[in-house]
Amino acid sequence: MYTPPMFKPDRAASLVFAETRGFGTVCAWDGKKPIASSLPFYLGYADDGTPQAAFHVARNNALVRLADGRSSWLMAVNGADTYISPDWYASPDQVPTWLYQSVHLTGSVRTLSDAELGPHLDALSAKFESWLGPKPPWTSSKMTAGRLETMKKAIVGLVMTVEEIEGSFKLNQHKSDVDHTAVTNALALQSDAAARAIGEQMVALRPQLNYISPMSAIEPADGRNAS
C-alpha cells in the first residue's frame, strides 16, 4: 500500500480500525490470477501477541485449496470514502481528491480444524450480534443440531496469521485549519452517509476548530435561525 507519511496510522490504530469494521476483501494468488472474496471476520491474538484474522468461506470457494499455511494473502479492510470538490476549500488552486480509510493485513492462511470451527462461528456471530443490542443475541444454540452440522459442513474456517499491517487514513491532514474546516463543513451538508462519516473523522482529528452542524447551516424560509 502506498501511504504518504502524513496519512499513515500507527499499528494499534490500524488494528482497531480493522477489528471495528469487521468486513474485508481477502485476496490470494492461484498461480495464474488473483482470487478474492468479501467476508466478515474478527481479530484474535496468538500467545505471542501476533494478530490473527479469522473468517470462513463456502467449501467450494477456490480460496480453500490455496490455504496452505505458507503463501501470502491480503485482506483489504475499507471504511467510508468520499469525493472532495475543489470548490469546498477556502484556498484557491485546489484539485479534486478522494478521502478514505483503509487497512491492509497480509499473512499466511491455514484452515481451521473441525474442533475449531464451532467456536469460530460462535465468536463471529457474537461480535456482530453485539452491535444490535438491546436485542438478545442470536446464538447457534437456537438451531437444531442437525441443521447446524449441515451448515458447518458447507463451509471451511480459515485464519490468517497477520505478518504485515499497512494503513492509510487520508483525511486531508496536510491542509490548513481553514481548509480543513471548510471541507468538513461541506461534508456535513452532504446527503451521502459516507461523506458525513468522513467529515466526522476530520472533526475528531481537529476537535478544537469551529464547525457548523448540518442543521445550523439551514435557514428557515422566514429568515429566523433554525432551532
mmCIF file of the C-alpha atoms, coordinates in Angstrom:
data_MODEL
# 
_entry.id   MODEL 
# 
loop_
_atom_site.group_PDB 
_atom_site.id 
_atom_site.type_symbol 
_atom_site.label_atom_id 
_atom_site.label_alt_id 
_atom_site.label_comp_id 
_atom_site.label_asym_id 
_atom_site.label_entity_id 
_atom_site.label_seq_id 
_atom_site.pdbx_PDB_ins_code 
_atom_site.Cartn_x 
_atom_site.Cartn_y 
_atom_site.Cartn_z 
_atom_site.occupancy 
_atom_site.B_iso_or_equiv 
_atom_site.pdbx_formal_charge 
_atom_site.auth_seq_id 
_atom_site.auth_comp_id 
_atom_site.auth_asym_id 
_atom_site.auth_atom_id 
_atom_site.pdbx_PDB_model_num 
ATOM 1   C CA . MET A 1 1   ? 0.000   0.000   0.000   1.00 0.00 ? 1   MET A CA 1 
ATOM 2   C CA . TYR A 1 2   ? 1.343   3.416   -0.950  1.00 0.00 ? 2   TYR A CA 1 
ATOM 3   C CA . THR A 1 3   ? 0.858   5.739   2.022   1.00 0.00 ? 3   THR A CA 1 
ATOM 4   C CA . PRO A 1 4   ? 2.396   9.220   2.361   1.00 0.00 ? 4   PRO A CA 1 
ATOM 5   C CA . PRO A 1 5   ? 3.702   9.677   5.925   1.00 0.00 ? 5   PRO A CA 1 
ATOM 6   C CA . MET A 1 6   ? 1.015   12.199  6.911   1.00 0.00 ? 6   MET A CA 1 
ATOM 7   C CA . PHE A 1 7   ? -1.743  9.657   6.189   1.00 0.00 ? 7   PHE A CA 1 
ATOM 8   C CA . LYS A 1 8   ? -0.137  6.660   7.899   1.00 0.00 ? 8   LYS A CA 1 
ATOM 9   C CA . PRO A 1 9   ? -1.810  5.470   11.128  1.00 0.00 ? 9   PRO A CA 1 
ATOM 10  C CA . ASP A 1 10  ? 0.175   3.550   13.711  1.00 0.00 ? 10  ASP A CA 1 
ATOM 11  C CA . ARG A 1 11  ? -0.126  -0.208  14.149  1.00 0.00 ? 11  ARG A CA 1 
ATOM 12  C CA . ALA A 1 12  ? -2.561  -0.003  17.060  1.00 0.00 ? 12  ALA A CA 1 
ATOM 13  C CA . ALA A 1 13  ? -4.902  2.383   15.233  1.00 0.00 ? 13  ALA A CA 1 
ATOM 14  C CA . SER A 1 14  ? -4.844  0.169   12.136  1.00 0.00 ? 14  SER A CA 1 
ATOM 15  C CA . LEU A 1 15  ? -5.784  -2.916  14.143  1.00 0.00 ? 15  LEU A CA 1 
ATOM 16  C CA . VAL A 1 16  ? -8.573  -1.098  15.979  1.00 0.00 ? 16  VAL A CA 1 
ATOM 17  C CA . PHE A 1 17  ? -9.956  0.105   12.656  1.00 0.00 ? 17  PHE A CA 1 
ATOM 18  C CA . ALA A 1 18  ? -9.863  -3.394  11.147  1.00 0.00 ? 18  ALA A CA 1 
ATOM 19  C CA . GLU A 1 19  ? -11.483 -5.021  14.179  1.00 0.00 ? 19  GLU A CA 1 
ATOM 20  C CA . THR A 1 20  ? -14.174 -2.332  14.408  1.00 0.00 ? 20  THR A CA 1 
ATOM 21  C CA . ARG A 1 21  ? -15.004 -2.636  10.712  1.00 0.00 ? 21  ARG A CA 1 
ATOM 22  C CA . GLY A 1 22  ? -15.072 -6.444  10.742  1.00 0.00 ? 22  GLY A CA 1 
ATOM 23  C CA . PHE A 1 23  ? -15.561 -6.814  6.994   1.00 0.00 ? 23  PHE A CA 1 
ATOM 24  C CA . GLY A 1 24  ? -12.948 -7.041  4.267   1.00 0.00 ? 24  GLY A CA 1 
ATOM 25  C CA . THR A 1 25  ? -11.900 -8.470  0.931   1.00 0.00 ? 25  THR A CA 1 
ATOM 26  C CA . VAL A 1 26  ? -9.474  -11.403 1.044   1.00 0.00 ? 26  VAL A CA 1 
ATOM 27  C CA . CYS A 1 27  ? -7.274  -11.987 -1.972  1.00 0.00 ? 27  CYS A CA 1 
ATOM 28  C CA . ALA A 1 28  ? -4.870  -14.824 -2.842  1.00 0.00 ? 28  ALA A CA 1 
ATOM 29  C CA . TRP A 1 29  ? -2.896  -15.811 -5.953  1.00 0.00 ? 29  TRP A CA 1 
ATOM 30  C CA . ASP A 1 30  ? -3.623  -19.164 -7.604  1.00 0.00 ? 30  ASP A CA 1 
ATOM 31  C CA . GLY A 1 31  ? -0.561  -19.069 -9.873  1.00 0.00 ? 31  GLY A CA 1 
ATOM 32  C CA . LYS A 1 32  ? -2.405  -17.513 -12.793 1.00 0.00 ? 32  LYS A CA 1 
ATOM 33  C CA . LYS A 1 33  ? -4.762  -14.884 -11.410 1.00 0.00 ? 33  LYS A CA 1 
ATOM 34  C CA . PRO A 1 34  ? -5.931  -13.352 -8.119  1.00 0.00 ? 34  PRO A CA 1 
ATOM 35  C CA . ILE A 1 35  ? -8.850  -14.982 -6.288  1.00 0.00 ? 35  ILE A CA 1 
ATOM 36  C CA . ALA A 1 36  ? -10.868 -12.768 -3.937  1.00 0.00 ? 36  ALA A CA 1 
ATOM 37  C CA . SER A 1 37  ? -13.894 -12.915 -1.657  1.00 0.00 ? 37  SER A CA 1 
ATOM 38  C CA . SER A 1 38  ? -15.559 -10.284 0.528   1.00 0.00 ? 38  SER A CA 1 
ATOM 39  C CA . LEU A 1 39  ? -16.410 -11.551 4.007   1.00 0.00 ? 39  LEU A CA 1 
ATOM 40  C CA . PRO A 1 40  ? -16.817 -10.779 7.716   1.00 0.00 ? 40  PRO A CA 1 
ATOM 41  C CA . PHE A 1 41  ? -14.008 -11.539 10.155  1.00 0.00 ? 41  PHE A CA 1 
ATOM 42  C CA . TYR A 1 42  ? -12.799 -10.928 13.672  1.00 0.00 ? 42  TYR A CA 1 
ATOM 43  C CA . LEU A 1 43  ? -9.337  -10.447 15.110  1.00 0.00 ? 43  LEU A CA 1 
ATOM 44  C CA . GLY A 1 44  ? -7.782  -12.622 17.762  1.00 0.00 ? 44  GLY A CA 1 
ATOM 45  C CA . TYR A 1 45  ? -4.239  -12.884 19.054  1.00 0.00 ? 45  TYR A CA 1 
ATOM 46  C CA . ALA A 1 46  ? -1.785  -15.750 19.396  1.00 0.00 ? 46  ALA A CA 1 
ATOM 47  C CA . ASP A 1 47  ? 0.028   -16.376 22.687  1.00 0.00 ? 47  ASP A CA 1 
ATOM 48  C CA . ASP A 1 48  ? 2.936   -14.261 21.444  1.00 0.00 ? 48  ASP A CA 1 
ATOM 49  C CA . GLY A 1 49  ? 0.643   -11.338 20.573  1.00 0.00 ? 49  GLY A CA 1 
ATOM 50  C CA . THR A 1 50  ? 0.559   -11.927 16.809  1.00 0.00 ? 50  THR A CA 1 
ATOM 51  C CA . PRO A 1 51  ? -2.782  -10.777 15.345  1.00 0.00 ? 51  PRO A CA 1 
ATOM 52  C CA . GLN A 1 52  ? -4.931  -13.430 13.698  1.00 0.00 ? 52  GLN A CA 1 
ATOM 53  C CA . ALA A 1 53  ? -7.863  -12.704 11.384  1.00 0.00 ? 53  ALA A CA 1 
ATOM 54  C CA . ALA A 1 54  ? -10.473 -15.491 11.458  1.00 0.00 ? 54  ALA A CA 1 
ATOM 55  C CA . PHE A 1 55  ? -13.137 -15.962 8.781   1.00 0.00 ? 55  PHE A CA 1 
ATOM 56  C CA . HIS A 1 56  ? -14.772 -18.673 6.684   1.00 0.00 ? 56  HIS A CA 1 
ATOM 57  C CA . VAL A 1 57  ? -15.806 -19.318 3.090   1.00 0.00 ? 57  VAL A CA 1 
ATOM 58  C CA . ALA A 1 58  ? -18.032 -21.755 1.233   1.00 0.00 ? 58  ALA A CA 1 
ATOM 59  C CA . ARG A 1 59  ? -16.412 -25.158 0.855   1.00 0.00 ? 59  ARG A CA 1 
ATOM 60  C CA . ASN A 1 60  ? -16.454 -24.812 -2.947  1.00 0.00 ? 60  ASN A CA 1 
ATOM 61  C CA . ASN A 1 61  ? -14.702 -21.425 -2.847  1.00 0.00 ? 61  ASN A CA 1 
ATOM 62  C CA . ALA A 1 62  ? -11.431 -21.547 -4.802  1.00 0.00 ? 62  ALA A CA 1 
ATOM 63  C CA . LEU A 1 63  ? -9.663  -19.926 -1.848  1.00 0.00 ? 63  LEU A CA 1 
ATOM 64  C CA . VAL A 1 64  ? -9.916  -23.133 0.176   1.00 0.00 ? 64  VAL A CA 1 
ATOM 65  C CA . ARG A 1 65  ? -7.296  -25.029 -1.830  1.00 0.00 ? 65  ARG A CA 1 
ATOM 66  C CA . LEU A 1 66  ? -4.929  -22.029 -1.581  1.00 0.00 ? 66  LEU A CA 1 
ATOM 67  C CA . ALA A 1 67  ? -4.894  -22.022 2.239   1.00 0.00 ? 67  ALA A CA 1 
ATOM 68  C CA . ASP A 1 68  ? -1.623  -23.925 2.551   1.00 0.00 ? 68  ASP A CA 1 
ATOM 69  C CA . GLY A 1 69  ? -0.314  -22.080 5.606   1.00 0.00 ? 69  GLY A CA 1 
ATOM 70  C CA . ARG A 1 70  ? 2.638   -20.743 3.628   1.00 0.00 ? 70  ARG A CA 1 
ATOM 71  C CA . SER A 1 71  ? 1.621   -18.475 0.741   1.00 0.00 ? 71  SER A CA 1 
ATOM 72  C CA . SER A 1 72  ? 0.866   -14.840 1.458   1.00 0.00 ? 72  SER A CA 1 
ATOM 73  C CA . TRP A 1 73  ? -2.698  -13.498 1.301   1.00 0.00 ? 73  TRP A CA 1 
ATOM 74  C CA . LEU A 1 74  ? -4.007  -9.951  1.512   1.00 0.00 ? 74  LEU A CA 1 
ATOM 75  C CA . MET A 1 75  ? -7.086  -8.745  3.371   1.00 0.00 ? 75  MET A CA 1 
ATOM 76  C CA . ALA A 1 76  ? -8.224  -5.215  2.443   1.00 0.00 ? 76  ALA A CA 1 
ATOM 77  C CA . VAL A 1 77  ? -10.450 -3.556  5.028   1.00 0.00 ? 77  VAL A CA 1 
ATOM 78  C CA . ASN A 1 78  ? -12.094 -0.376  3.775   1.00 0.00 ? 78  ASN A CA 1 
ATOM 79  C CA . GLY A 1 79  ? -14.127 2.199   5.644   1.00 0.00 ? 79  GLY A CA 1 
ATOM 80  C CA . ALA A 1 80  ? -16.073 5.214   4.455   1.00 0.00 ? 80  ALA A CA 1 
ATOM 81  C CA . ASP A 1 81  ? -14.828 7.160   1.446   1.00 0.00 ? 81  ASP A CA 1 
ATOM 82  C CA . THR A 1 82  ? -15.921 10.309  -0.364  1.00 0.00 ? 82  THR A CA 1 
ATOM 83  C CA . TYR A 1 83  ? -15.111 12.667  -3.220  1.00 0.00 ? 83  TYR A CA 1 
ATOM 84  C CA . ILE A 1 84  ? -13.854 16.155  -2.341  1.00 0.00 ? 84  ILE A CA 1 
ATOM 85  C CA . SER A 1 85  ? -14.639 19.053  -4.673  1.00 0.00 ? 85  SER A CA 1 
ATOM 86  C CA . PRO A 1 86  ? -12.038 21.828  -5.087  1.00 0.00 ? 86  PRO A CA 1 
ATOM 87  C CA . ASP A 1 87  ? -14.915 24.295  -4.665  1.00 0.00 ? 87  ASP A CA 1 
ATOM 88  C CA . TRP A 1 88  ? -15.179 23.372  -0.998  1.00 0.00 ? 88  TRP A CA 1 
ATOM 89  C CA . TYR A 1 89  ? -11.756 24.713  0.004   1.00 0.00 ? 89  TYR A CA 1 
ATOM 90  C CA . ALA A 1 90  ? -11.211 28.222  1.281   1.00 0.00 ? 90  ALA A CA 1 
ATOM 91  C CA . SER A 1 91  ? -7.867  28.401  -0.537  1.00 0.00 ? 91  SER A CA 1 
ATOM 92  C CA . PRO A 1 92  ? -7.634  28.736  -4.334  1.00 0.00 ? 92  PRO A CA 1 
ATOM 93  C CA . ASP A 1 93  ? -5.923  26.405  -6.813  1.00 0.00 ? 93  ASP A CA 1 
ATOM 94  C CA . GLN A 1 94  ? -7.057  23.145  -5.247  1.00 0.00 ? 94  GLN A CA 1 
ATOM 95  C CA . VAL A 1 95  ? -7.662  19.898  -7.129  1.00 0.00 ? 95  VAL A CA 1 
ATOM 96  C CA . PRO A 1 96  ? -10.298 17.154  -6.773  1.00 0.00 ? 96  PRO A CA 1 
ATOM 97  C CA . THR A 1 97  ? -9.379  14.330  -4.443  1.00 0.00 ? 97  THR A CA 1 
ATOM 98  C CA . TRP A 1 98  ? -10.852 11.365  -2.597  1.00 0.00 ? 98  TRP A CA 1 
ATOM 99  C CA . LEU A 1 99  ? -10.702 10.849  1.163   1.00 0.00 ? 99  LEU A CA 1 
ATOM 100 C CA . TYR A 1 100 ? -10.890 7.388   2.710   1.00 0.00 ? 100 TYR A CA 1 
ATOM 101 C CA . GLN A 1 101 ? -9.723  4.991   5.407   1.00 0.00 ? 101 GLN A CA 1 
ATOM 102 C CA . SER A 1 102 ? -8.230  1.623   4.546   1.00 0.00 ? 102 SER A CA 1 
ATOM 103 C CA . VAL A 1 103 ? -6.113  -1.059  6.220   1.00 0.00 ? 103 VAL A CA 1 
ATOM 104 C CA . HIS A 1 104 ? -4.348  -3.992  4.545   1.00 0.00 ? 104 HIS A CA 1 
ATOM 105 C CA . LEU A 1 105 ? -3.486  -7.135  6.507   1.00 0.00 ? 105 LEU A CA 1 
ATOM 106 C CA . THR A 1 106 ? -1.039  -9.577  4.955   1.00 0.00 ? 106 THR A CA 1 
ATOM 107 C CA . GLY A 1 107 ? -0.079  -13.069 6.060   1.00 0.00 ? 107 GLY A CA 1 
ATOM 108 C CA . SER A 1 108 ? -0.303  -16.805 5.557   1.00 0.00 ? 108 SER A CA 1 
ATOM 109 C CA . VAL A 1 109 ? -3.643  -18.585 5.921   1.00 0.00 ? 109 VAL A CA 1 
ATOM 110 C CA . ARG A 1 110 ? -4.443  -22.060 7.232   1.00 0.00 ? 110 ARG A CA 1 
ATOM 111 C CA . THR A 1 111 ? -7.694  -23.975 7.562   1.00 0.00 ? 111 THR A CA 1 
ATOM 112 C CA . LEU A 1 112 ? -9.419  -24.398 10.918  1.00 0.00 ? 112 LEU A CA 1 
ATOM 113 C CA . SER A 1 113 ? -9.959  -27.887 12.275  1.00 0.00 ? 113 SER A CA 1 
ATOM 114 C CA . ASP A 1 114 ? -13.447 -29.263 12.873  1.00 0.00 ? 114 ASP A CA 1 
ATOM 115 C CA . ALA A 1 115 ? -12.926 -28.643 16.589  1.00 0.00 ? 115 ALA A CA 1 
ATOM 116 C CA . GLU A 1 116 ? -12.012 -25.002 15.937  1.00 0.00 ? 116 GLU A CA 1 
ATOM 117 C CA . LEU A 1 117 ? -14.885 -24.278 13.555  1.00 0.00 ? 117 LEU A CA 1 
ATOM 118 C CA . GLY A 1 118 ? -17.706 -24.234 16.108  1.00 0.00 ? 118 GLY A CA 1 
ATOM 119 C CA . PRO A 1 119 ? -16.021 -21.760 18.483  1.00 0.00 ? 119 PRO A CA 1 
ATOM 120 C CA . HIS A 1 120 ? -15.073 -19.633 15.467  1.00 0.00 ? 120 HIS A CA 1 
ATOM 121 C CA . LEU A 1 121 ? -18.679 -19.383 14.299  1.00 0.00 ? 121 LEU A CA 1 
ATOM 122 C CA . ASP A 1 122 ? -19.875 -18.540 17.806  1.00 0.00 ? 122 ASP A CA 1 
ATOM 123 C CA . ALA A 1 123 ? -17.236 -15.809 18.186  1.00 0.00 ? 123 ALA A CA 1 
ATOM 124 C CA . LEU A 1 124 ? -18.045 -14.326 14.789  1.00 0.00 ? 124 LEU A CA 1 
ATOM 125 C CA . SER A 1 125 ? -21.795 -14.153 15.356  1.00 0.00 ? 125 SER A CA 1 
ATOM 126 C CA . ALA A 1 126 ? -21.285 -12.819 18.899  1.00 0.00 ? 126 ALA A CA 1 
ATOM 127 C CA . LYS A 1 127 ? -19.191 -9.949  17.518  1.00 0.00 ? 127 LYS A CA 1 
ATOM 128 C CA . PHE A 1 128 ? -21.890 -8.733  15.173  1.00 0.00 ? 128 PHE A CA 1 
ATOM 129 C CA . GLU A 1 129 ? -24.868 -9.585  17.377  1.00 0.00 ? 129 GLU A CA 1 
ATOM 130 C CA . SER A 1 130 ? -23.325 -7.235  19.965  1.00 0.00 ? 130 SER A CA 1 
ATOM 131 C CA . TRP A 1 131 ? -23.973 -4.380  17.529  1.00 0.00 ? 131 TRP A CA 1 
ATOM 132 C CA . LEU A 1 132 ? -27.718 -4.989  17.736  1.00 0.00 ? 132 LEU A CA 1 
ATOM 133 C CA . GLY A 1 133 ? -28.336 -4.508  21.464  1.00 0.00 ? 133 GLY A CA 1 
ATOM 134 C CA . PRO A 1 134 ? -30.615 -4.355  23.340  1.00 0.00 ? 134 PRO A CA 1 
ATOM 135 C CA . LYS A 1 135 ? -31.829 -7.245  21.163  1.00 0.00 ? 135 LYS A CA 1 
ATOM 136 C CA . PRO A 1 136 ? -30.991 -10.558 22.860  1.00 0.00 ? 136 PRO A CA 1 
ATOM 137 C CA . PRO A 1 137 ? -28.110 -12.025 20.837  1.00 0.00 ? 137 PRO A CA 1 
ATOM 138 C CA . TRP A 1 138 ? -28.691 -14.871 18.432  1.00 0.00 ? 138 TRP A CA 1 
ATOM 139 C CA . THR A 1 139 ? -26.575 -17.947 19.181  1.00 0.00 ? 139 THR A CA 1 
ATOM 140 C CA . SER A 1 140 ? -26.050 -21.188 17.335  1.00 0.00 ? 140 SER A CA 1 
ATOM 141 C CA . SER A 1 141 ? -27.847 -22.998 20.170  1.00 0.00 ? 141 SER A CA 1 
ATOM 142 C CA . LYS A 1 142 ? -31.094 -21.717 18.623  1.00 0.00 ? 142 LYS A CA 1 
ATOM 143 C CA . MET A 1 143 ? -30.513 -24.065 15.674  1.00 0.00 ? 143 MET A CA 1 
ATOM 144 C CA . THR A 1 144 ? -31.306 -27.767 15.687  1.00 0.00 ? 144 THR A CA 1 
ATOM 145 C CA . ALA A 1 145 ? -28.167 -29.883 15.946  1.00 0.00 ? 145 ALA A CA 1 
ATOM 146 C CA . GLY A 1 146 ? -28.769 -31.478 12.554  1.00 0.00 ? 146 GLY A CA 1 
ATOM 147 C CA . ARG A 1 147 ? -29.242 -28.187 10.751  1.00 0.00 ? 147 ARG A CA 1 
ATOM 148 C CA . LEU A 1 148 ? -26.154 -26.677 12.392  1.00 0.00 ? 148 LEU A CA 1 
ATOM 149 C CA . GLU A 1 149 ? -23.979 -29.632 11.406  1.00 0.00 ? 149 GLU A CA 1 
ATOM 150 C CA . THR A 1 150 ? -25.257 -29.470 7.828   1.00 0.00 ? 150 THR A CA 1 
ATOM 151 C CA . MET A 1 151 ? -24.368 -25.774 7.595   1.00 0.00 ? 151 MET A CA 1 
ATOM 152 C CA . LYS A 1 152 ? -20.925 -26.348 9.119   1.00 0.00 ? 152 LYS A CA 1 
ATOM 153 C CA . LYS A 1 153 ? -20.155 -28.998 6.513   1.00 0.00 ? 153 LYS A CA 1 
ATOM 154 C CA . ALA A 1 154 ? -20.843 -26.448 3.757   1.00 0.00 ? 154 ALA A CA 1 
ATOM 155 C CA . ILE A 1 155 ? -18.067 -24.074 4.888   1.00 0.00 ? 155 ILE A CA 1 
ATOM 156 C CA . VAL A 1 156 ? -14.365 -24.063 5.708   1.00 0.00 ? 156 VAL A CA 1 
ATOM 157 C CA . GLY A 1 157 ? -12.923 -21.964 8.520   1.00 0.00 ? 157 GLY A CA 1 
ATOM 158 C CA . LEU A 1 158 ? -9.733  -20.035 7.809   1.00 0.00 ? 158 LEU A CA 1 
ATOM 159 C CA . VAL A 1 159 ? -7.326  -17.986 9.893   1.00 0.00 ? 159 VAL A CA 1 
ATOM 160 C CA . MET A 1 160 ? -4.673  -15.533 8.722   1.00 0.00 ? 160 MET A CA 1 
ATOM 161 C CA . THR A 1 161 ? -1.526  -15.054 10.782  1.00 0.00 ? 161 THR A CA 1 
ATOM 162 C CA . VAL A 1 162 ? -1.054  -11.326 10.252  1.00 0.00 ? 162 VAL A CA 1 
ATOM 163 C CA . GLU A 1 163 ? 2.557   -10.644 9.362   1.00 0.00 ? 163 GLU A CA 1 
ATOM 164 C CA . GLU A 1 164 ? 2.224   -7.119  7.958   1.00 0.00 ? 164 GLU A CA 1 
ATOM 165 C CA . ILE A 1 165 ? -0.160  -4.269  8.760   1.00 0.00 ? 165 ILE A CA 1 
ATOM 166 C CA . GLU A 1 166 ? -0.497  -1.272  6.457   1.00 0.00 ? 166 GLU A CA 1 
ATOM 167 C CA . GLY A 1 167 ? -2.919  1.603   6.807   1.00 0.00 ? 167 GLY A CA 1 
ATOM 168 C CA . SER A 1 168 ? -3.895  4.777   5.011   1.00 0.00 ? 168 SER A CA 1 
ATOM 169 C CA . PHE A 1 169 ? -6.249  7.262   6.677   1.00 0.00 ? 169 PHE A CA 1 
ATOM 170 C CA . LYS A 1 170 ? -6.385  10.008  4.074   1.00 0.00 ? 170 LYS A CA 1 
ATOM 171 C CA . LEU A 1 171 ? -8.291  12.813  5.804   1.00 0.00 ? 171 LEU A CA 1 
ATOM 172 C CA . ASN A 1 172 ? -6.621  15.958  4.437   1.00 0.00 ? 172 ASN A CA 1 
ATOM 173 C CA . GLN A 1 173 ? -4.166  16.056  7.353   1.00 0.00 ? 173 GLN A CA 1 
ATOM 174 C CA . HIS A 1 174 ? -1.801  18.215  5.293   1.00 0.00 ? 174 HIS A CA 1 
ATOM 175 C CA . LYS A 1 175 ? -4.318  21.012  4.750   1.00 0.00 ? 175 LYS A CA 1 
ATOM 176 C CA . SER A 1 176 ? -4.556  24.219  6.780   1.00 0.00 ? 176 SER A CA 1 
ATOM 177 C CA . ASP A 1 177 ? -7.097  24.648  9.577   1.00 0.00 ? 177 ASP A CA 1 
ATOM 178 C CA . VAL A 1 178 ? -9.104  26.985  7.352   1.00 0.00 ? 178 VAL A CA 1 
ATOM 179 C CA . ASP A 1 179 ? -9.323  24.451  4.538   1.00 0.00 ? 179 ASP A CA 1 
ATOM 180 C CA . HIS A 1 180 ? -9.883  21.603  6.984   1.00 0.00 ? 180 HIS A CA 1 
ATOM 181 C CA . THR A 1 181 ? -12.871 23.419  8.453   1.00 0.00 ? 181 THR A CA 1 
ATOM 182 C CA . ALA A 1 182 ? -14.285 24.419  5.065   1.00 0.00 ? 182 ALA A CA 1 
ATOM 183 C CA . VAL A 1 183 ? -14.193 20.861  3.702   1.00 0.00 ? 183 VAL A CA 1 
ATOM 184 C CA . THR A 1 184 ? -15.584 19.381  6.913   1.00 0.00 ? 184 THR A CA 1 
ATOM 185 C CA . ASN A 1 185 ? -18.477 21.839  6.855   1.00 0.00 ? 185 ASN A CA 1 
ATOM 186 C CA . ALA A 1 186 ? -19.231 20.926  3.241   1.00 0.00 ? 186 ALA A CA 1 
ATOM 187 C CA . LEU A 1 187 ? -19.214 17.212  4.072   1.00 0.00 ? 187 LEU A CA 1 
ATOM 188 C CA . ALA A 1 188 ? -21.673 17.762  6.921   1.00 0.00 ? 188 ALA A CA 1 
ATOM 189 C CA . LEU A 1 189 ? -24.199 19.048  4.388   1.00 0.00 ? 189 LEU A CA 1 
ATOM 190 C CA . GLN A 1 190 ? -23.974 16.092  2.018   1.00 0.00 ? 190 GLN A CA 1 
ATOM 191 C CA . SER A 1 191 ? -26.799 13.563  1.793   1.00 0.00 ? 191 SER A CA 1 
ATOM 192 C CA . ASP A 1 192 ? -24.358 10.657  1.466   1.00 0.00 ? 192 ASP A CA 1 
ATOM 193 C CA . ALA A 1 193 ? -23.745 8.905   4.794   1.00 0.00 ? 193 ALA A CA 1 
ATOM 194 C CA . ALA A 1 194 ? -20.148 8.040   3.846   1.00 0.00 ? 194 ALA A CA 1 
ATOM 195 C CA . ALA A 1 195 ? -19.367 11.706  3.196   1.00 0.00 ? 195 ALA A CA 1 
ATOM 196 C CA . ARG A 1 196 ? -20.721 12.678  6.595   1.00 0.00 ? 196 ARG A CA 1 
ATOM 197 C CA . ALA A 1 197 ? -18.766 9.829   8.211   1.00 0.00 ? 197 ALA A CA 1 
ATOM 198 C CA . ILE A 1 198 ? -15.514 11.138  6.736   1.00 0.00 ? 198 ILE A CA 1 
ATOM 199 C CA . GLY A 1 199 ? -16.452 14.603  7.996   1.00 0.00 ? 199 GLY A CA 1 
ATOM 200 C CA . GLU A 1 200 ? -16.884 13.193  11.497  1.00 0.00 ? 200 GLU A CA 1 
ATOM 201 C CA . GLN A 1 201 ? -13.412 11.638  11.312  1.00 0.00 ? 201 GLN A CA 1 
ATOM 202 C CA . MET A 1 202 ? -11.992 15.006  10.262  1.00 0.00 ? 202 MET A CA 1 
ATOM 203 C CA . VAL A 1 203 ? -13.670 16.700  13.223  1.00 0.00 ? 203 VAL A CA 1 
ATOM 204 C CA . ALA A 1 204 ? -12.103 14.084  15.518  1.00 0.00 ? 204 ALA A CA 1 
ATOM 205 C CA . LEU A 1 205 ? -8.669  14.975  14.139  1.00 0.00 ? 205 LEU A CA 1 
ATOM 206 C CA . ARG A 1 206 ? -9.033  18.680  14.993  1.00 0.00 ? 206 ARG A CA 1 
ATOM 207 C CA . PRO A 1 207 ? -11.850 18.993  17.545  1.00 0.00 ? 207 PRO A CA 1 
ATOM 208 C CA . GLN A 1 208 ? -10.685 22.434  18.643  1.00 0.00 ? 208 GLN A CA 1 
ATOM 209 C CA . LEU A 1 209 ? -11.841 24.107  15.406  1.00 0.00 ? 209 LEU A CA 1 
ATOM 210 C CA . ASN A 1 210 ? -15.235 25.747  14.912  1.00 0.00 ? 210 ASN A CA 1 
ATOM 211 C CA . TYR A 1 211 ? -17.536 23.674  12.730  1.00 0.00 ? 211 TYR A CA 1 
ATOM 212 C CA . ILE A 1 212 ? -21.103 24.136  11.612  1.00 0.00 ? 212 ILE A CA 1 
ATOM 213 C CA . SER A 1 213 ? -23.667 21.402  12.112  1.00 0.00 ? 213 SER A CA 1 
ATOM 214 C CA . PRO A 1 214 ? -25.913 20.375  9.204   1.00 0.00 ? 214 PRO A CA 1 
ATOM 215 C CA . MET A 1 215 ? -28.952 21.982  10.853  1.00 0.00 ? 215 MET A CA 1 
ATOM 216 C CA . SER A 1 216 ? -27.268 25.243  11.807  1.00 0.00 ? 216 SER A CA 1 
ATOM 217 C CA . ALA A 1 217 ? -26.467 25.888  8.158   1.00 0.00 ? 217 ALA A CA 1 
ATOM 218 C CA . ILE A 1 218 ? -30.136 25.691  7.140   1.00 0.00 ? 218 ILE A CA 1 
ATOM 219 C CA . GLU A 1 219 ? -32.137 28.902  7.438   1.00 0.00 ? 219 GLU A CA 1 
ATOM 220 C CA . PRO A 1 220 ? -35.946 28.753  7.670   1.00 0.00 ? 220 PRO A CA 1 
ATOM 221 C CA . ALA A 1 221 ? -37.930 30.466  4.932   1.00 0.00 ? 221 ALA A CA 1 
ATOM 222 C CA . ASP A 1 222 ? -38.753 33.464  7.169   1.00 0.00 ? 222 ASP A CA 1 
ATOM 223 C CA . GLY A 1 223 ? -35.085 34.096  7.883   1.00 0.00 ? 223 GLY A CA 1 
ATOM 224 C CA . ARG A 1 224 ? -35.109 33.127  11.575  1.00 0.00 ? 224 ARG A CA 1 
ATOM 225 C CA . ASN A 1 225 ? -32.301 30.961  12.909  1.00 0.00 ? 225 ASN A CA 1 
ATOM 226 C CA . ALA A 1 226 ? -33.044 27.252  12.864  1.00 0.00 ? 226 ALA A CA 1 
ATOM 227 C CA . SER A 1 227 ? -33.515 25.694  16.284  1.00 0.00 ? 227 SER A CA 1 
# 
